[in-house]
Coordinates of C-alpha atoms and ligand atoms in Angstrom, one line a residue:
M1 CA 0.0 0.0 0.0
A2 CA 1.3 3.4 -0.9
T3 CA 1.5 6.0 1.9
Q4 CA -0.7 9.1 1.6
E5 CA 2.4 11.1 0.8
E6 CA 3.3 8.8 -2.1
T7 CA -0.3 8.9 -3.4
F8 CA -0.2 12.7 -3.3
K9 CA 3.0 12.7 -5.3
K10 CA 1.4 10.4 -7.9
I11 CA -1.6 12.7 -8.1
V12 CA 0.7 15.7 -8.8
A13 CA 2.6 13.8 -11.4
H14 CA -0.6 12.6 -13.0
C15 CA -1.9 16.2 -13.2
K16 CA 1.1 17.1 -15.2
E17 CA 1.3 14.0 -17.4
Y18 CA -2.3 14.2 -18.5
G19 CA -2.6 18.0 -19.1
F20 CA -4.4 19.1 -16.0
V21 CA -1.9 21.3 -14.2
F22 CA 1.6 22.4 -15.2
P23 CA 4.1 24.5 -13.1
S24 CA 4.0 28.1 -14.4
S25 CA 6.7 29.0 -16.9
E26 CA 8.2 25.6 -16.5
I27 CA 10.8 26.0 -19.2
Y28 CA 12.4 28.6 -16.9
D29 CA 12.2 26.1 -14.0
G30 CA 8.8 27.4 -12.8
L31 CA 7.7 30.1 -10.4
G32 CA 7.1 29.4 -6.7
A33 CA 3.5 28.4 -6.0
V34 CA 2.2 29.5 -9.4
Y35 CA 0.5 27.0 -11.7
D36 CA -1.0 26.8 -15.2
Y37 CA -4.0 24.7 -16.1
G38 CA -3.6 22.5 -19.2
Q39 CA -6.1 21.3 -21.8
N40 CA -8.0 19.0 -19.4
G41 CA -7.5 21.0 -16.3
V42 CA -9.1 24.1 -17.8
E43 CA -12.2 22.0 -18.7
L44 CA -12.5 20.6 -15.3
K45 CA -12.0 24.0 -13.7
N46 CA -14.6 25.6 -16.0
N47 CA -17.1 22.8 -15.0
I48 CA -16.5 23.5 -11.3
K49 CA -17.1 27.2 -11.9
H50 CA -20.2 26.5 -13.9
Y51 CA -21.5 24.3 -11.1
W52 CA -20.9 26.9 -8.5
W53 CA -22.2 29.9 -10.6
D54 CA -25.5 28.3 -11.6
S55 CA -26.1 26.9 -8.1
M56 CA -25.9 30.6 -6.9
T57 CA -27.6 32.5 -9.8
L58 CA -30.1 29.9 -11.1
L59 CA -31.2 28.4 -7.8
H60 CA -31.6 31.8 -6.1
E61 CA -33.6 34.5 -7.9
N62 CA -32.2 37.0 -5.3
I63 CA -28.5 36.3 -6.2
V64 CA -26.9 38.1 -9.1
G65 CA -23.4 38.1 -10.4
I66 CA -20.7 40.7 -11.1
D67 CA -17.2 40.7 -12.5
A68 CA -15.2 43.4 -10.9
A69 CA -11.6 44.5 -11.9
I70 CA -8.6 43.0 -10.1
F71 CA -7.1 46.5 -9.6
M72 CA -9.1 48.6 -7.1
H73 CA -8.6 52.1 -5.7
P74 CA -5.9 51.7 -3.0
T75 CA -8.2 53.1 -0.3
T76 CA -10.3 50.0 -0.6
W77 CA -7.6 48.0 1.2
K78 CA -7.1 50.7 3.8
A79 CA -10.9 50.5 4.5
S80 CA -11.1 46.8 4.5
G81 CA -8.3 46.5 7.0
H82 CA -6.0 44.6 4.7
V83 CA -3.2 47.2 4.7
D84 CA -3.0 47.1 8.5
A85 CA -4.1 43.6 9.4
F86 CA -3.7 41.1 6.5
N87 CA -0.6 39.7 8.0
D88 CA 0.7 36.3 8.9
P89 CA 3.2 35.8 11.8
L90 CA 6.4 34.4 10.3
I91 CA 9.4 32.8 11.9
D92 CA 12.7 31.7 10.4
N93 CA 14.9 28.8 11.5
R94 CA 18.5 30.1 11.5
D95 CA 20.0 26.7 10.6
S96 CA 17.9 25.6 7.7
K97 CA 17.1 29.2 6.6
K98 CA 13.5 28.0 6.1
R99 CA 10.6 30.3 6.8
Y100 CA 7.4 29.2 8.5
R101 CA 4.1 30.5 9.7
A102 CA 4.3 30.5 13.5
D103 CA 0.5 29.8 13.7
V104 CA 0.9 26.8 11.4
L105 CA 3.8 25.4 13.5
I106 CA 1.6 25.6 16.6
E107 CA -1.5 24.2 14.9
D108 CA 0.6 21.2 13.6
Q109 CA 1.7 20.6 17.2
L110 CA -2.0 20.6 18.3
G111 CA -2.7 18.2 15.5
K112 CA 0.1 15.9 16.8
I113 CA -1.4 15.8 20.3
E114 CA -4.8 15.0 18.8
E115 CA -3.3 12.2 16.9
K116 CA -1.8 10.7 20.0
I117 CA -5.2 10.8 21.7
N118 CA -6.8 9.1 18.6
K119 CA -4.1 6.4 18.6
E120 CA -4.9 5.5 22.2
I121 CA -8.6 5.4 21.4
E122 CA -8.1 3.2 18.4
K123 CA -5.8 0.8 20.4
A124 CA -8.4 0.5 23.1
R125 CA -11.2 0.1 20.5
K126 CA -9.4 -2.9 19.1
R127 CA -8.7 -4.3 22.6
F128 CA -12.3 -4.0 23.9
G129 CA -14.1 -4.7 20.7
E130 CA -17.9 -4.1 20.7
Q131 CA -18.0 -3.2 24.4
F132 CA -15.8 -0.2 23.9
D133 CA -17.3 3.0 25.2
E134 CA -15.3 5.9 23.8
A135 CA -16.8 8.6 26.0
Q136 CA -16.0 6.7 29.1
F137 CA -12.5 5.9 27.9
R138 CA -11.8 9.6 27.2
A139 CA -13.1 10.5 30.6
T140 CA -11.0 8.0 32.6
N141 CA -7.9 6.8 30.7
G142 CA -4.8 8.4 32.3
R143 CA -2.8 8.8 29.1
V144 CA -5.7 10.3 27.2
L145 CA -6.5 12.7 30.1
E146 CA -2.9 13.8 30.2
H147 CA -2.8 14.5 26.4
Q148 CA -6.1 16.2 26.6
A149 CA -5.0 18.5 29.4
H150 CA -1.9 19.4 27.3
F151 CA -4.0 20.1 24.3
D152 CA -6.5 22.3 26.2
Q153 CA -3.7 24.3 27.8
L154 CA -1.9 24.8 24.5
H155 CA -5.1 25.6 22.7
T156 CA -6.1 28.3 25.2
R157 CA -2.7 29.9 25.2
Y158 CA -2.5 29.8 21.4
S159 CA -5.9 31.3 20.9
E160 CA -5.2 34.1 23.3
A161 CA -1.9 34.9 21.6
M162 CA -3.4 34.9 18.1
N163 CA -6.4 37.1 19.2
K164 CA -4.0 39.7 20.7
M165 CA -1.4 39.0 17.9
D166 CA 1.1 38.7 20.7
L167 CA 4.2 37.8 18.6
A168 CA 6.5 37.3 21.6
E169 CA 4.1 34.9 23.1
L170 CA 3.8 33.0 19.9
K171 CA 7.6 32.5 19.9
Q172 CA 7.5 31.5 23.5
I173 CA 4.9 28.8 22.8
I174 CA 7.1 27.4 20.0
L175 CA 10.1 27.3 22.4
D176 CA 8.1 25.9 25.3
E177 CA 6.6 23.2 23.1
E178 CA 10.1 22.4 21.9
I179 CA 8.9 22.6 18.3
V180 CA 11.8 21.8 15.9
C181 CA 12.3 22.8 12.3
P182 CA 11.3 19.8 10.2
I183 CA 14.4 20.4 7.9
S184 CA 17.2 21.2 10.3
G185 CA 15.7 19.5 13.4
T186 CA 16.9 22.4 15.6
R187 CA 15.1 25.0 17.8
N188 CA 17.3 27.9 16.6
W189 CA 14.4 30.3 15.9
T190 CA 14.3 34.0 15.1
D191 CA 11.7 36.3 16.6
V192 CA 8.2 36.2 15.1
R193 CA 7.5 39.1 12.7
Q194 CA 4.4 40.3 10.9
F195 CA 4.3 39.8 7.1
N196 CA 1.8 41.5 4.9
L197 CA 0.4 39.2 2.2
M198 CA -0.6 41.7 -0.4
F199 CA 1.3 42.1 -3.7
S200 CA 1.7 45.7 -4.8
T201 CA 2.6 47.4 -8.0
E202 CA 2.5 50.9 -9.5
M203 CA -0.1 52.4 -11.7
G204 CA 0.6 55.5 -13.9
S205 CA 3.7 56.4 -15.9
T206 CA 5.4 59.3 -14.2
A207 CA 7.4 58.7 -11.1
D208 CA 5.6 61.3 -9.0
G209 CA 2.2 60.6 -10.5
A210 CA 2.4 56.9 -10.0
M211 CA 0.1 55.4 -7.4
K212 CA 0.8 52.3 -5.3
I213 CA -1.9 49.8 -5.9
Y214 CA -2.5 46.2 -4.8
L215 CA -3.4 43.0 -6.5
R216 CA -6.6 42.1 -4.7
P217 CA -6.1 39.4 -2.0
E218 CA -9.8 38.5 -2.1
T219 CA -12.6 39.1 -4.6
A220 CA -15.1 40.2 -1.9
Q221 CA -14.1 43.9 -1.8
G222 CA -15.1 44.2 -5.5
I223 CA -18.6 43.2 -4.4
F224 CA -18.7 45.5 -1.4
V225 CA -17.7 48.6 -3.4
N226 CA -20.4 47.7 -5.9
Y227 CA -23.1 47.1 -3.4
L228 CA -25.0 50.4 -4.1
N229 CA -24.6 50.0 -7.9
V230 CA -26.2 46.6 -7.9
Q231 CA -28.8 47.3 -5.3
K232 CA -30.0 50.4 -7.0
T233 CA -29.8 49.3 -10.7
G234 CA -31.2 45.8 -9.9
R235 CA -33.8 47.2 -7.5
M236 CA -32.7 44.5 -5.1
K237 CA -34.5 44.0 -1.9
L238 CA -32.9 42.5 1.2
P239 CA -32.0 39.7 1.6
F240 CA -30.0 39.5 -1.7
G241 CA -26.7 38.2 -2.8
I242 CA -23.9 39.1 -5.2
A243 CA -21.7 36.4 -6.6
Q244 CA -18.4 36.7 -8.2
I245 CA -15.6 34.4 -9.6
G246 CA -12.2 35.8 -10.1
K247 CA -8.4 35.8 -9.4
A248 CA -6.9 36.7 -6.1
F249 CA -3.3 37.1 -5.1
R250 CA -1.5 36.5 -1.8
N251 CA 2.2 36.5 -1.2
E252 CA 2.0 33.3 0.9
I253 CA 5.0 32.8 3.2
V254 CA 5.0 29.0 2.9
A255 CA 3.6 27.8 -0.4
R256 CA 3.2 24.1 -0.2
Q257 CA 1.1 21.2 -1.3
F258 CA 0.8 21.9 -4.9
I259 CA -2.3 24.0 -5.9
F260 CA -3.6 24.0 -2.2
R261 CA -1.7 27.2 -1.4
M262 CA -0.9 29.3 -4.4
R263 CA 0.3 32.9 -4.8
E264 CA -2.2 33.5 -7.7
F265 CA -5.5 31.6 -7.3
E266 CA -9.1 31.9 -8.1
Q267 CA -12.0 32.4 -5.7
M268 CA -15.8 31.9 -6.0
E269 CA -17.4 34.3 -3.5
M270 CA -20.9 35.3 -2.6
Q271 CA -21.8 38.1 -0.3
F272 CA -25.4 37.8 1.0
F273 CA -26.8 41.1 2.3
I274 CA -29.2 40.8 5.2
K275 CA -31.1 42.7 7.8
P276 CA -29.1 43.1 11.0
G277 CA -30.3 40.6 13.6
T278 CA -30.9 37.9 11.1
E279 CA -27.2 36.9 10.8
H280 CA -27.4 33.9 13.0
E281 CA -30.2 32.3 10.9
W282 CA -28.6 33.1 7.6
F283 CA -25.2 32.0 8.7
N284 CA -26.7 28.6 9.5
H285 CA -28.6 28.5 6.3
W286 CA -25.5 29.1 4.1
R287 CA -23.4 26.7 6.2
E288 CA -25.9 23.9 5.4
F289 CA -26.5 24.9 1.8
R290 CA -22.9 25.0 1.0
L291 CA -22.3 21.5 2.5
K292 CA -25.2 20.2 0.4
W293 CA -23.5 21.7 -2.7
H294 CA -20.3 19.7 -1.9
K295 CA -22.1 16.5 -1.0
A296 CA -24.2 16.5 -4.2
L297 CA -21.1 15.7 -6.2
G298 CA -20.9 12.3 -4.5
L299 CA -17.3 12.3 -3.5
G300 CA -18.2 10.8 -0.2
D301 CA -20.1 12.4 2.7
E302 CA -17.5 11.2 5.2
K303 CA -14.8 13.3 3.5
Y304 CA -16.3 16.6 4.7
R305 CA -16.4 18.2 8.1
F306 CA -17.0 21.7 9.6
H307 CA -14.3 23.4 11.5
D308 CA -15.4 26.4 13.5
H309 CA -12.9 29.2 13.8
E310 CA -11.0 29.9 17.1
K311 CA -9.6 33.2 16.0
L312 CA -12.0 35.3 14.1
A313 CA -10.8 37.5 11.3
H314 CA -10.9 41.3 12.0
Y315 CA -14.3 41.5 10.2
A316 CA -16.2 38.5 11.4
N317 CA -18.5 37.5 14.3
A318 CA -18.9 33.9 13.3
A319 CA -16.9 31.7 10.9
T320 CA -16.6 28.1 9.9
D321 CA -14.6 26.2 7.3
I322 CA -15.8 23.3 5.3
E323 CA -12.8 20.9 5.3
F324 CA -12.1 18.1 2.9
Q325 CA -10.1 15.0 3.6
M326 CA -7.0 15.5 1.4
P327 CA -4.2 12.9 1.4
F328 CA -2.4 15.3 3.8
G329 CA -5.3 15.6 6.2
F330 CA -8.6 17.5 6.6
K331 CA -8.0 20.9 5.0
E332 CA -10.1 24.0 4.4
V333 CA -11.7 24.3 1.0
E334 CA -14.3 26.9 1.8
G335 CA -15.0 29.5 4.5
I336 CA -18.4 30.8 5.6
H337 CA -18.2 34.0 7.5
S338 CA -20.6 36.3 9.2
R339 CA -19.0 39.6 8.4
T340 CA -21.4 41.9 10.2
N341 CA -21.7 45.4 8.6
F342 CA -17.9 45.8 8.9
D343 CA -17.0 46.2 5.3
L344 CA -19.9 48.4 4.2
S345 CA -19.5 50.7 7.2
Q346 CA -15.7 51.0 6.6
H347 CA -16.3 51.8 2.9
A348 CA -18.9 54.4 3.9
K349 CA -16.4 55.9 6.3
F350 CA -13.5 56.0 4.0
S351 CA -15.4 57.1 0.9
G352 CA -17.7 59.6 2.6
K353 CA -20.6 58.0 0.7
K354 CA -23.8 56.9 2.4
I355 CA -23.9 53.1 1.9
E356 CA -27.2 52.0 3.4
Y357 CA -30.4 50.2 2.6
F358 CA -33.8 51.8 2.8
D359 CA -36.2 49.2 4.2
P360 CA -39.7 49.9 2.8
E361 CA -41.2 47.6 5.4
T362 CA -39.9 49.5 8.4
N363 CA -39.4 52.9 6.8
T364 CA -35.8 53.0 8.2
S365 CA -32.3 53.0 6.7
Y366 CA -29.5 50.8 7.9
T367 CA -26.2 49.2 6.9
P368 CA -26.9 45.6 5.9
Y369 CA -25.1 42.7 7.5
V370 CA -23.3 40.2 5.4
I371 CA -22.9 36.5 5.3
E372 CA -20.1 35.4 2.9
T373 CA -19.4 32.1 1.3
S374 CA -15.9 31.9 -0.1
I375 CA -14.4 28.9 -1.9
G376 CA -11.1 28.5 -3.8
V377 CA -11.6 27.0 -7.2
D378 CA -8.1 25.5 -7.1
R379 CA -8.7 23.8 -3.7
M380 CA -11.9 22.5 -5.0
F381 CA -10.1 21.2 -8.1
L382 CA -7.5 19.5 -5.8
S383 CA -10.1 17.9 -3.6
I384 CA -11.9 16.5 -6.6
M385 CA -8.6 15.2 -8.1
C386 CA -7.6 13.6 -4.8
S387 CA -10.8 11.7 -4.4
A388 CA -11.1 10.7 -8.1
Y389 CA -7.6 9.3 -8.5
K390 CA -7.6 5.5 -8.2
E391 CA -5.1 2.8 -9.0
E392 CA -6.9 -0.5 -9.7
Q393 CA -5.6 -4.0 -9.9
L394 CA -7.4 -5.8 -12.6
E395 CA -7.9 -9.5 -13.3
G396 CA -5.0 -11.1 -15.1
G397 CA -2.4 -9.1 -13.3
D398 CA -3.1 -5.9 -15.3
S399 CA -3.6 -2.5 -13.6
R400 CA -5.0 0.8 -14.5
V401 CA -5.1 4.4 -13.3
V402 CA -8.6 5.9 -13.4
L403 CA -10.0 9.3 -12.5
A404 CA -13.4 8.5 -11.2
L405 CA -14.6 12.1 -11.7
P406 CA -18.2 13.0 -11.2
P407 CA -19.3 12.8 -14.9
V408 CA -20.8 16.3 -14.7
L409 CA -17.3 17.7 -14.1
A410 CA -15.3 15.4 -16.4
P411 CA -13.3 17.4 -18.9
V412 CA -14.3 15.1 -21.8
K413 CA -17.6 13.3 -21.7
A414 CA -17.1 10.8 -24.5
C415 CA -14.4 9.5 -26.8
V416 CA -15.4 8.1 -30.1
M417 CA -13.1 5.4 -31.6
P418 CA -13.2 3.5 -34.8
L419 CA -12.1 -0.1 -34.1
V420 CA -9.7 0.1 -37.1
K421 CA -8.5 2.9 -39.2
K422 CA -10.1 1.7 -42.4
D423 CA -13.3 0.3 -44.0
G424 CA -15.2 3.5 -43.5
L425 CA -15.1 3.2 -39.7
P426 CA -13.2 6.5 -39.1
E427 CA -15.8 8.3 -41.2
K428 CA -18.7 6.8 -39.2
A429 CA -16.9 7.7 -36.0
R430 CA -16.5 11.3 -37.1
E431 CA -20.1 11.4 -38.0
I432 CA -21.1 10.3 -34.5
Q433 CA -18.7 12.8 -33.0
N434 CA -20.1 15.6 -35.1
M435 CA -23.6 14.6 -33.9
L436 CA -22.5 14.9 -30.2
K437 CA -20.1 17.8 -30.3
F438 CA -22.6 20.6 -30.0
D439 CA -23.7 19.3 -26.6
F440 CA -20.7 17.6 -25.1
K441 CA -16.9 17.9 -25.1
T442 CA -15.8 14.9 -27.0
N443 CA -12.5 13.3 -28.2
Y444 CA -11.7 11.3 -31.2
D445 CA -9.0 8.6 -31.0
E446 CA -7.9 6.1 -33.7
K447 CA -4.4 5.4 -32.6
D448 CA -3.2 2.2 -30.8
S449 CA -5.2 -0.8 -29.6
I450 CA -8.6 -0.3 -28.1
G451 CA -7.3 -1.3 -24.7
K452 CA -4.6 1.4 -24.8
R453 CA -7.2 4.0 -25.9
Y454 CA -9.5 3.0 -23.0
R455 CA -6.6 3.5 -20.6
R456 CA -5.9 7.0 -22.0
Q457 CA -9.5 8.0 -21.4
D458 CA -9.6 6.4 -18.0
A459 CA -6.6 8.5 -17.0
I460 CA -8.5 11.8 -17.8
G461 CA -11.8 10.5 -16.4
T462 CA -13.9 10.2 -19.6
P463 CA -17.1 8.5 -18.5
F464 CA -17.9 7.0 -21.9
C465 CA -15.9 5.4 -24.7
I466 CA -17.8 4.8 -27.9
T467 CA -16.4 2.2 -30.3
V468 CA -17.5 2.0 -33.9
D469 CA -17.0 -1.5 -35.5
H470 CA -17.9 -3.2 -38.7
D471 CA -21.4 -4.1 -37.4
T472 CA -22.1 -0.4 -36.8
L473 CA -22.3 0.2 -40.5
T474 CA -25.2 -2.3 -40.8
D475 CA -26.9 -2.3 -37.4
G476 CA -26.5 1.3 -36.5
C477 CA -25.2 0.4 -33.0
V478 CA -22.0 1.1 -31.2
T479 CA -20.2 -0.4 -28.2
V480 CA -20.3 1.9 -25.2
R481 CA -17.7 1.1 -22.5
Y482 CA -18.3 2.6 -19.0
R483 CA -15.3 4.1 -17.2
D484 CA -16.0 2.9 -13.7
T485 CA -17.3 -0.6 -14.2
M486 CA -15.4 -1.2 -17.5
T487 CA -18.6 -3.1 -18.6
Q488 CA -19.8 -2.7 -22.2
D489 CA -23.2 -2.3 -23.8
R490 CA -24.4 -2.3 -27.4
V491 CA -26.3 1.0 -27.9
K492 CA -28.2 2.5 -30.8
I493 CA -26.5 5.6 -32.2
E494 CA -29.6 7.7 -31.8
D495 CA -29.7 6.8 -28.0
L496 CA -26.2 8.0 -27.3
H497 CA -27.2 11.6 -26.7
E498 CA -29.7 10.6 -24.1
L499 CA -27.3 8.3 -22.4
I500 CA -24.5 10.9 -22.0
Y501 CA -27.0 13.6 -21.1
K502 CA -28.5 11.6 -18.3
A503 CA -25.1 11.2 -16.7
C504 CA -23.6 14.6 -17.4
D505 CA -26.4 17.0 -16.9
M506 CA -25.8 19.4 -14.0
K507 CA -29.5 19.8 -13.4
Q508 CA -29.5 16.5 -11.5
L509 CA -27.1 17.9 -9.0
Y510 CA -29.2 21.1 -8.5
R511 CA -32.3 18.9 -7.9
K512 CA -30.3 17.0 -5.3
I513 CA -29.3 20.2 -3.5
V514 CA -32.8 21.5 -3.5
A515 CA -34.4 18.2 -2.5
Q516 CA -32.0 17.5 0.4
Ligands
ATP1 P1 -5.8 29.6 4.8 O1 -6.1 29.6 6.3 O2 -5.6 28.2 4.3 O3 -4.7 30.5 4.5 P2 -7.8 31.5 4.5 O4 -8.7 31.2 5.7 O5 -6.9 32.7 4.6 O6 -7.0 30.2 4.1 P3 -9.9 32.7 3.1 O7 -9.3 34.1 3.2 O8 -11.1 32.4 3.9 O9 -8.8 31.7 3.3 O10 -10.2 32.5 1.6 C1 -11.3 31.7 1.1 C2 -10.9 30.5 0.3 O11 -10.0 30.9 -0.7 C3 -10.2 29.4 1.1 O12 -11.2 28.6 1.7 C4 -9.5 28.7 0.0 O13 -10.3 27.8 -0.7 C5 -9.1 29.8 -1.0 N1 -7.7 30.2 -0.8 C6 -7.2 31.1 0.1 N2 -5.9 31.3 0.0 C7 -5.5 30.4 -1.0 C8 -4.3 30.1 -1.6 N3 -3.1 30.7 -1.2 N4 -4.2 29.3 -2.6 C9 -5.4 28.7 -3.1 N5 -6.6 28.9 -2.5 C10 -6.7 29.8 -1.5

């Protein structure tokens, strides 16, 4: 059995080999934590975006979309708090010269303690079998109690330090916990410093006329500064939402784990404007709705969990993450935040404009509260890739790599293949492809044995392979081979459209979400 780390390496290699994700500017040895999507990657990514966009704007008549510019007036970032507070605490190890996020080092330490507790529990579960009572074991076992006390004490100390951004205390925790650098193995740490994650550049041509501007670190502010435009021109009534998909940029200190943490990435964000006082109800609503959206894809319900935030961002009064089980542990894919009226009030203050909502029901004006749902396209892409990648042993000693992608997201829905490259079979295959191509992304492949062609399609997750043989010319039927089961059916050419449509139509997911 391959370890999780080996599996992850294979997934990264597979992404490159099959045209999903390439390192950026690879011929120049790449650029740290920047990636390009290849011919199959871009299709998968577009399908993810399509799934998200329509689930927002089609399923909710009170949610509309916008597409704001990446460059924004620099005061935006003063108002939003990003200039002053969008910092990570960083620490260097003097021996390895490696840089780390101090908070991540401590969170990893908490994770290790949790692991120890889980190990004790698993051991006991095996020993006691069916009679095992986990709650009782947790409450009475000496070793578990000891680890739990350590965890609680560290957790409280860490949360307090983060909430106060007490950098000296963060360093002291690292020293007290005897956390070592994973590379050098030493505890030779520098002090903890603040590091602002925003990229900046200059706009304008003359030196004195140039203005320092930022590449947006989140798409949300493009929505907030357009709140009045959309509300007024769209005659929107509360509650209503504005959705947006776009690039965001963060100068991440430690960029690791492939496309999980990038310096240029894409977000899908929706800000839902509500009446103050209803935030609790709407926060819960969106928390549930977003989990349904994830689960409808069928990647496995057990792969998701909520993680409520300990340290709330400067703008939030409640926050939770939806985490997905990656090969390197449960990790945040999406954040759901109750942002209060922080952003709109700040923009009102800094711009001098009145940014309020006139409520015709109560005849009063107020600044709306906001619930945000924010998901990274690239992290979603990675979670799908990780759950889809499978190495299977087949009968007869053969093996295959298959991407069991949800068919609705698969980059290519069907590949049409003539059994041989003669006797009019290629022409017939082209005819079938032409029939399907207006509705589905299809491939055509006539090279190598059918077995090899199947493997190539398995590797990119194509749900259907359609083979044209000599009988096709007389009986009007083709052989359809299914990716997951590898079984085959004889299907009439005129039934192909319906067959593919049934499996790849996104509407079935929307129905699932609404019905759940
Ligand atoms: P993290 O704690 O992992 O740095 P975050 O809490 O700062 O993430 P948010 O600001 O809530 O992230 O951003 C919303 C979403 O944007 C995240 O859930 C994630 O999917 C995505 N995202 C954030 N930073 C990155 C990044 N550097 N690379 C890829 N996706 C990212």
